[in-house]
């Protein structure tokens, strides 16, 4: 009676952590990715290197029968990447989502999980009340990455309405932790700041914007716990997964500097900051018993040393 799960994007940051968790939970897991896992060997029972932009590869990935499909594969990065690779995101991620959901619809699976993003929401004013999941409409995402995610959500929901499978759709907040992308232009803010602080020899780092943008970050183990709770639940509507801890970028710099035990002065420079403010309801995921264990201090205490170690050995 072992459950079988297919994890698309299993070579990436969150996908590789999810594979480890599913195996620990007793699943038989096939991981699929266009590349081998970057940081550690895969814990999947089977790992297939395949380009899911190809419909035949997506169909082949589903051969063998699965109870659950976890779709995390995406052409993905932080704000620097999102604002410079619009056509790449619209083309590549859209093809992956179209192909995997179509293949899953014909494979007789029980549940289809999609990793969406809080980038589907509009920008917010400081002090504005929380946005609930329903407030994604009328839609006004800040970037094409958010629009592509909305399209993917709607595609998954439409197949679910046809009765092909049950949909589970999570909108992730910014995720960080060990084994996340930390250099190369696709890294997100926490990893980029950890790298810059680790590299700094004169006590300064350049940071995009003016430090006032507000964000929330979720540690990868907590995010994976939220994914598992959502998939096991009966909630088929899109569901935010994040924490209630919000910080300005300036405060994030201070937290990273403190976990590095370094005195750091940020030099604010122009760059792609994204939206100014965030404030999302987590009521839906919390109604499933979700209660994140890591605040930023604890999460960075695990993440900074891992990134500092990468910096030292590269
Ligand atoms: P990641 O880039 O580490 O993982 C994505 C994986 O998809 C990569 O390993 C990549 O090689 C793979 N992939 C890309 N194109 C592919 C293709 N054509 N065929 C097969 N595999 C392909 O990113 P991540 O941070 O682990 O994000 C996982 C998912 O969560 C993504 O869908 C992302 O949009 C979503 N998400 C992440 C965050 C975050 O903060 N990291 C926030 C919101 C949503």
XYZ file of C-alpha atoms and ligand atoms in Angstrom:
358
model
C 0.000 0.000 0.000
C 3.027 2.322 -0.375
C 1.905 5.604 -1.950
C 3.689 6.701 -5.114
C 4.576 10.355 -5.732
C 6.038 12.098 -8.779
C 7.988 15.266 -7.921
C 8.622 17.569 -10.901
C 11.444 20.018 -10.213
C 13.046 17.497 -7.842
C 16.535 18.762 -8.711
C 15.725 22.229 -7.377
C 15.718 23.811 -3.940
C 12.226 23.130 -2.576
C 11.722 20.001 -4.736
C 14.775 18.256 -3.294
C 13.692 19.043 0.290
C 10.176 17.790 -0.559
C 11.555 14.520 -1.972
C 13.459 13.915 1.260
C 10.290 14.535 3.284
C 8.091 12.284 1.135
C 10.595 9.427 1.368
C 10.742 9.923 5.144
C 6.924 9.785 5.175
C 7.075 6.349 3.491
C 6.323 7.298 -0.138
C 7.954 5.720 -3.177
C 9.207 8.781 -5.075
C 10.248 9.449 -8.663
C 11.977 12.788 -9.103
C 12.132 14.543 -12.469
C 14.192 17.575 -13.427
C 16.060 18.997 -16.395
C 19.197 18.744 -14.247
C 20.595 16.516 -11.518
C 20.140 17.850 -7.945
C 22.722 20.594 -7.505
C 23.769 20.330 -3.871
C 23.315 16.767 -2.711
C 22.418 13.508 -4.334
C 18.705 12.872 -4.741
C 16.933 10.852 -2.091
C 14.294 9.815 -4.631
C 13.810 6.090 -5.302
C 14.206 6.945 -8.976
C 15.500 10.157 -10.560
C 14.846 10.993 -14.222
C 16.571 13.811 -16.105
C 14.003 15.128 -18.605
C 12.883 18.392 -20.167
C 9.217 18.794 -19.231
C 8.740 21.403 -21.973
C 8.488 18.328 -24.183
C 4.979 16.734 -23.920
C 6.350 13.237 -24.570
C 8.785 13.607 -21.660
C 5.944 14.723 -19.395
C 3.833 11.714 -20.434
C 6.808 9.371 -19.928
C 7.428 10.790 -16.438
C 3.954 9.573 -15.419
C 4.308 6.004 -16.684
C 4.041 3.476 -13.886
C 1.086 4.944 -12.005
C 1.104 7.575 -9.251
C -1.172 8.602 -6.411
C 0.152 12.156 -6.213
C 1.966 14.567 -8.535
C 3.882 17.509 -7.068
C 4.544 20.106 -9.808
C 7.357 22.440 -8.742
C 9.354 22.642 -11.997
C 9.680 26.234 -13.209
C 12.119 28.607 -14.852
C 12.602 30.468 -11.664
C 14.658 33.064 -9.810
C 14.633 36.133 -7.606
C 13.576 39.637 -8.669
C 16.722 40.177 -10.791
C 15.833 37.125 -12.886
C 12.063 37.693 -12.915
C 12.445 41.190 -14.318
C 15.037 40.269 -16.957
C 13.730 36.927 -18.262
C 10.060 37.579 -18.963
C 9.795 35.660 -22.233
C 11.825 32.767 -20.824
C 9.389 32.486 -17.888
C 6.280 32.847 -20.059
C 7.550 30.266 -22.565
C 9.334 27.656 -20.460
C 7.260 27.558 -17.273
C 4.015 27.721 -19.211
C 5.018 24.762 -21.400
C 6.049 22.734 -18.350
C 2.730 23.422 -16.602
C 0.636 22.714 -19.704
C 2.437 19.421 -20.373
C 2.563 18.047 -16.834
C -1.069 18.798 -16.040
C -2.252 17.270 -19.329
C -0.146 14.133 -18.767
C -1.401 13.824 -15.174
C -5.011 14.183 -16.355
C -4.588 11.042 -18.465
C -2.656 9.057 -15.866
C -5.438 8.368 -13.351
C -3.791 10.078 -10.380
C -5.594 11.035 -7.175
C -4.081 14.452 -6.297
C -2.221 17.128 -8.253
C -0.206 19.668 -6.288
C 0.908 22.938 -7.929
C 3.553 25.243 -6.456
C 2.180 28.707 -7.150
C 3.369 31.963 -5.591
C 2.221 35.051 -3.712
C 3.507 36.877 -6.816
C -0.056 36.353 -8.118
C -1.173 39.220 -5.828
C -1.085 42.946 -6.587
C 1.198 45.405 -4.797
C -0.070 46.699 -1.436
C 0.063 49.908 0.612
C 1.880 49.885 3.945
C -0.632 49.164 6.731
C -3.221 47.636 4.372
C -5.311 44.756 5.783
C -4.297 41.190 4.890
C -5.162 39.890 1.424
C -7.024 36.590 1.463
C -6.690 34.020 -1.320
C -9.846 35.387 -2.997
C -8.195 38.827 -3.288
C -5.976 37.537 -6.106
C -8.911 38.708 -8.282
C -9.349 41.145 -9.958
C -5.819 40.177 -10.895
C -2.922 42.612 -11.135
C 0.345 40.746 -10.527
C 3.482 42.904 -10.555
C 5.314 40.680 -13.054
C 4.903 38.003 -15.750
C 6.024 35.293 -13.323
C 2.841 36.012 -11.316
C 0.649 35.969 -14.425
C 2.108 32.634 -15.509
C 1.383 31.196 -12.048
C -2.223 32.415 -12.251
C -2.584 30.718 -15.624
C -1.120 27.489 -14.213
C -3.493 27.638 -11.210
C -6.466 28.048 -13.529
C -5.315 25.197 -15.763
C -5.029 22.840 -12.759
C -8.436 23.939 -11.420
C -10.081 23.375 -14.807
C -8.813 19.767 -15.052
C -10.003 19.201 -11.462
C -13.480 20.472 -12.399
C -13.497 17.861 -15.186
C -12.924 15.253 -12.474
C -9.428 14.269 -13.657
C -7.907 14.585 -10.157
C -8.216 16.619 -6.959
C -6.329 19.920 -7.109
C -4.097 21.207 -4.317
C -2.672 24.668 -5.083
C -0.257 26.449 -2.741
C 0.861 30.061 -3.055
C 4.328 30.068 -1.507
C 5.794 33.096 0.177
C 9.548 33.688 -0.277
C 11.334 30.541 0.787
C 14.908 30.258 2.067
C 17.164 27.671 3.659
C 20.242 25.537 3.045
C 20.719 24.170 -0.488
C 18.862 27.094 -2.078
C 20.272 29.003 -5.050
C 22.791 31.468 -3.561
C 24.678 32.850 -6.578
C 24.490 33.134 -10.383
C 21.676 35.705 -10.733
C 18.669 33.529 -9.757
C 19.148 33.787 -5.989
C 16.417 35.391 -3.882
C 16.892 38.151 -1.307
C 17.801 36.137 1.838
C 20.367 34.012 -0.035
C 21.768 37.034 -1.913
C 22.185 38.968 1.348
C 23.844 35.988 3.072
C 26.303 35.703 0.163
C 27.057 39.441 0.114
C 27.607 39.525 3.865
C 29.866 36.453 3.688
C 31.871 38.015 0.827
C 32.162 41.498 2.377
C 35.671 42.385 3.486
C 35.112 46.104 4.161
C 31.876 45.914 6.171
C 29.648 47.205 3.343
C 27.272 45.456 0.934
C 25.247 46.806 -1.971
C 21.486 46.206 -1.619
C 18.800 46.977 -4.223
C 16.213 49.628 -3.310
C 16.055 51.810 -0.195
C 15.448 49.069 2.391
C 11.809 49.979 3.019
C 10.112 47.170 1.056
C 8.324 44.755 3.405
C 8.526 40.986 3.005
C 7.850 37.702 4.762
C 10.109 34.662 4.428
C 9.448 31.022 5.197
C 12.073 28.448 6.113
C 12.107 25.490 3.722
C 11.275 22.799 6.323
C 8.184 24.763 7.388
C 7.126 25.236 3.759
C 7.420 21.503 3.051
C 5.342 20.788 6.179
C 2.673 23.149 4.814
C 2.701 21.365 1.446
C 2.220 17.973 3.076
C -0.636 19.252 5.256
C -2.361 20.840 2.265
C -2.085 17.748 0.058
C -3.427 15.532 2.854
C -6.347 17.920 3.474
C -9.646 18.332 1.642
C -8.849 21.964 0.672
C -8.921 22.325 -3.108
C -8.817 26.146 -3.267
C -5.519 28.049 -3.656
C -3.868 28.351 -0.234
C -1.177 30.770 0.947
C 1.723 29.132 2.778
C 3.857 31.559 4.734
C 4.544 33.025 8.145
C 3.158 36.034 9.980
C 6.658 37.480 10.531
C 7.120 40.552 8.301
C 10.357 42.538 8.054
C 11.670 45.419 5.951
C 14.646 44.673 3.707
C 16.707 46.876 6.075
C 15.697 44.635 9.008
C 16.544 41.547 6.958
C 20.050 42.930 6.329
C 20.445 43.473 10.090
C 19.293 39.917 10.858
C 21.721 38.420 8.329
C 24.595 40.560 9.683
C 23.736 39.457 13.193
C 23.701 35.753 12.271
C 27.113 36.318 10.600
C 28.317 38.212 13.688
C 29.559 41.003 11.372
C 29.086 44.788 11.432
C 27.524 45.568 8.031
C 26.543 48.908 6.466
C 24.159 48.533 3.495
C 24.769 50.782 0.478
C 21.335 51.250 -1.119
C 21.564 51.092 -4.924
C 18.925 51.115 -7.713
C 17.714 47.643 -8.699
C 14.583 45.513 -9.330
C 12.872 45.508 -5.927
C 9.439 44.194 -6.955
C 6.372 45.155 -4.929
C 6.628 47.549 -1.967
C 4.508 45.749 0.573
C 3.147 42.312 1.453
C 0.545 41.176 4.005
C -1.211 37.869 3.407
C -3.728 35.860 5.334
C -2.493 32.443 6.445
C -5.838 31.539 8.040
C -6.569 28.794 5.501
C -3.310 26.871 5.956
C -3.362 27.501 9.725
C -6.851 25.961 9.851
C -5.074 22.713 8.890
C -2.889 22.916 12.005
C 0.037 24.582 10.219
C 2.285 26.378 12.707
C 5.745 27.337 11.361
C 8.589 26.367 13.696
C 11.379 28.631 12.402
C 11.444 32.419 12.796
C 14.001 34.376 10.764
C 16.629 34.275 13.513
C 16.457 30.462 13.713
C 16.152 29.978 9.949
C 19.107 32.252 9.194
C 21.142 30.491 11.875
C 20.857 27.383 9.653
C 21.102 29.167 6.295
C 23.928 31.693 6.752
C 26.604 29.112 7.709
C 25.665 26.950 4.718
C 26.019 29.894 2.297
C 29.198 31.184 4.010
C 30.610 27.705 3.522
C 29.724 27.770 -0.207
C 31.397 31.197 -0.536
C 34.540 29.932 1.225
C 34.820 26.837 -0.957
C 34.175 28.506 -4.343
P 14.330 25.966 -8.260
O 14.742 26.775 -9.444
O 15.398 25.599 -7.281
O 13.571 24.645 -8.721
C 12.843 24.551 -9.923
C 13.354 23.343 -10.660
O 12.623 23.211 -11.895
C 14.835 23.446 -11.036
O 15.580 22.383 -10.489
C 14.828 23.410 -12.549
O 15.956 22.736 -13.118
C 13.524 22.675 -12.834
N 13.091 22.923 -14.211
C 13.054 24.117 -14.851
N 12.680 23.943 -16.128
C 12.477 22.601 -16.285
C 12.106 21.807 -17.401
N 11.880 22.346 -18.598
N 11.988 20.460 -17.219
C 12.258 19.901 -15.999
N 12.628 20.609 -14.926
C 12.744 21.957 -15.068
O 13.162 26.790 -7.541
P 12.501 26.580 -6.119
O 12.838 27.776 -5.297
O 12.779 25.228 -5.602
O 10.952 26.693 -6.508
C 10.129 25.530 -6.686
C 8.742 25.982 -7.086
O 8.197 26.830 -6.074
C 8.699 26.785 -8.383
O 7.528 26.446 -9.096
C 8.606 28.213 -7.894
O 8.013 29.069 -8.851
C 7.773 28.063 -6.649
N 7.985 29.146 -5.669
C 9.188 29.282 -5.068
C 9.384 30.317 -4.160
C 10.713 30.515 -3.456
O 10.823 31.438 -2.656
N 11.729 29.697 -3.700
C 8.346 31.210 -3.880
C 7.131 31.053 -4.542
C 6.946 29.994 -5.423
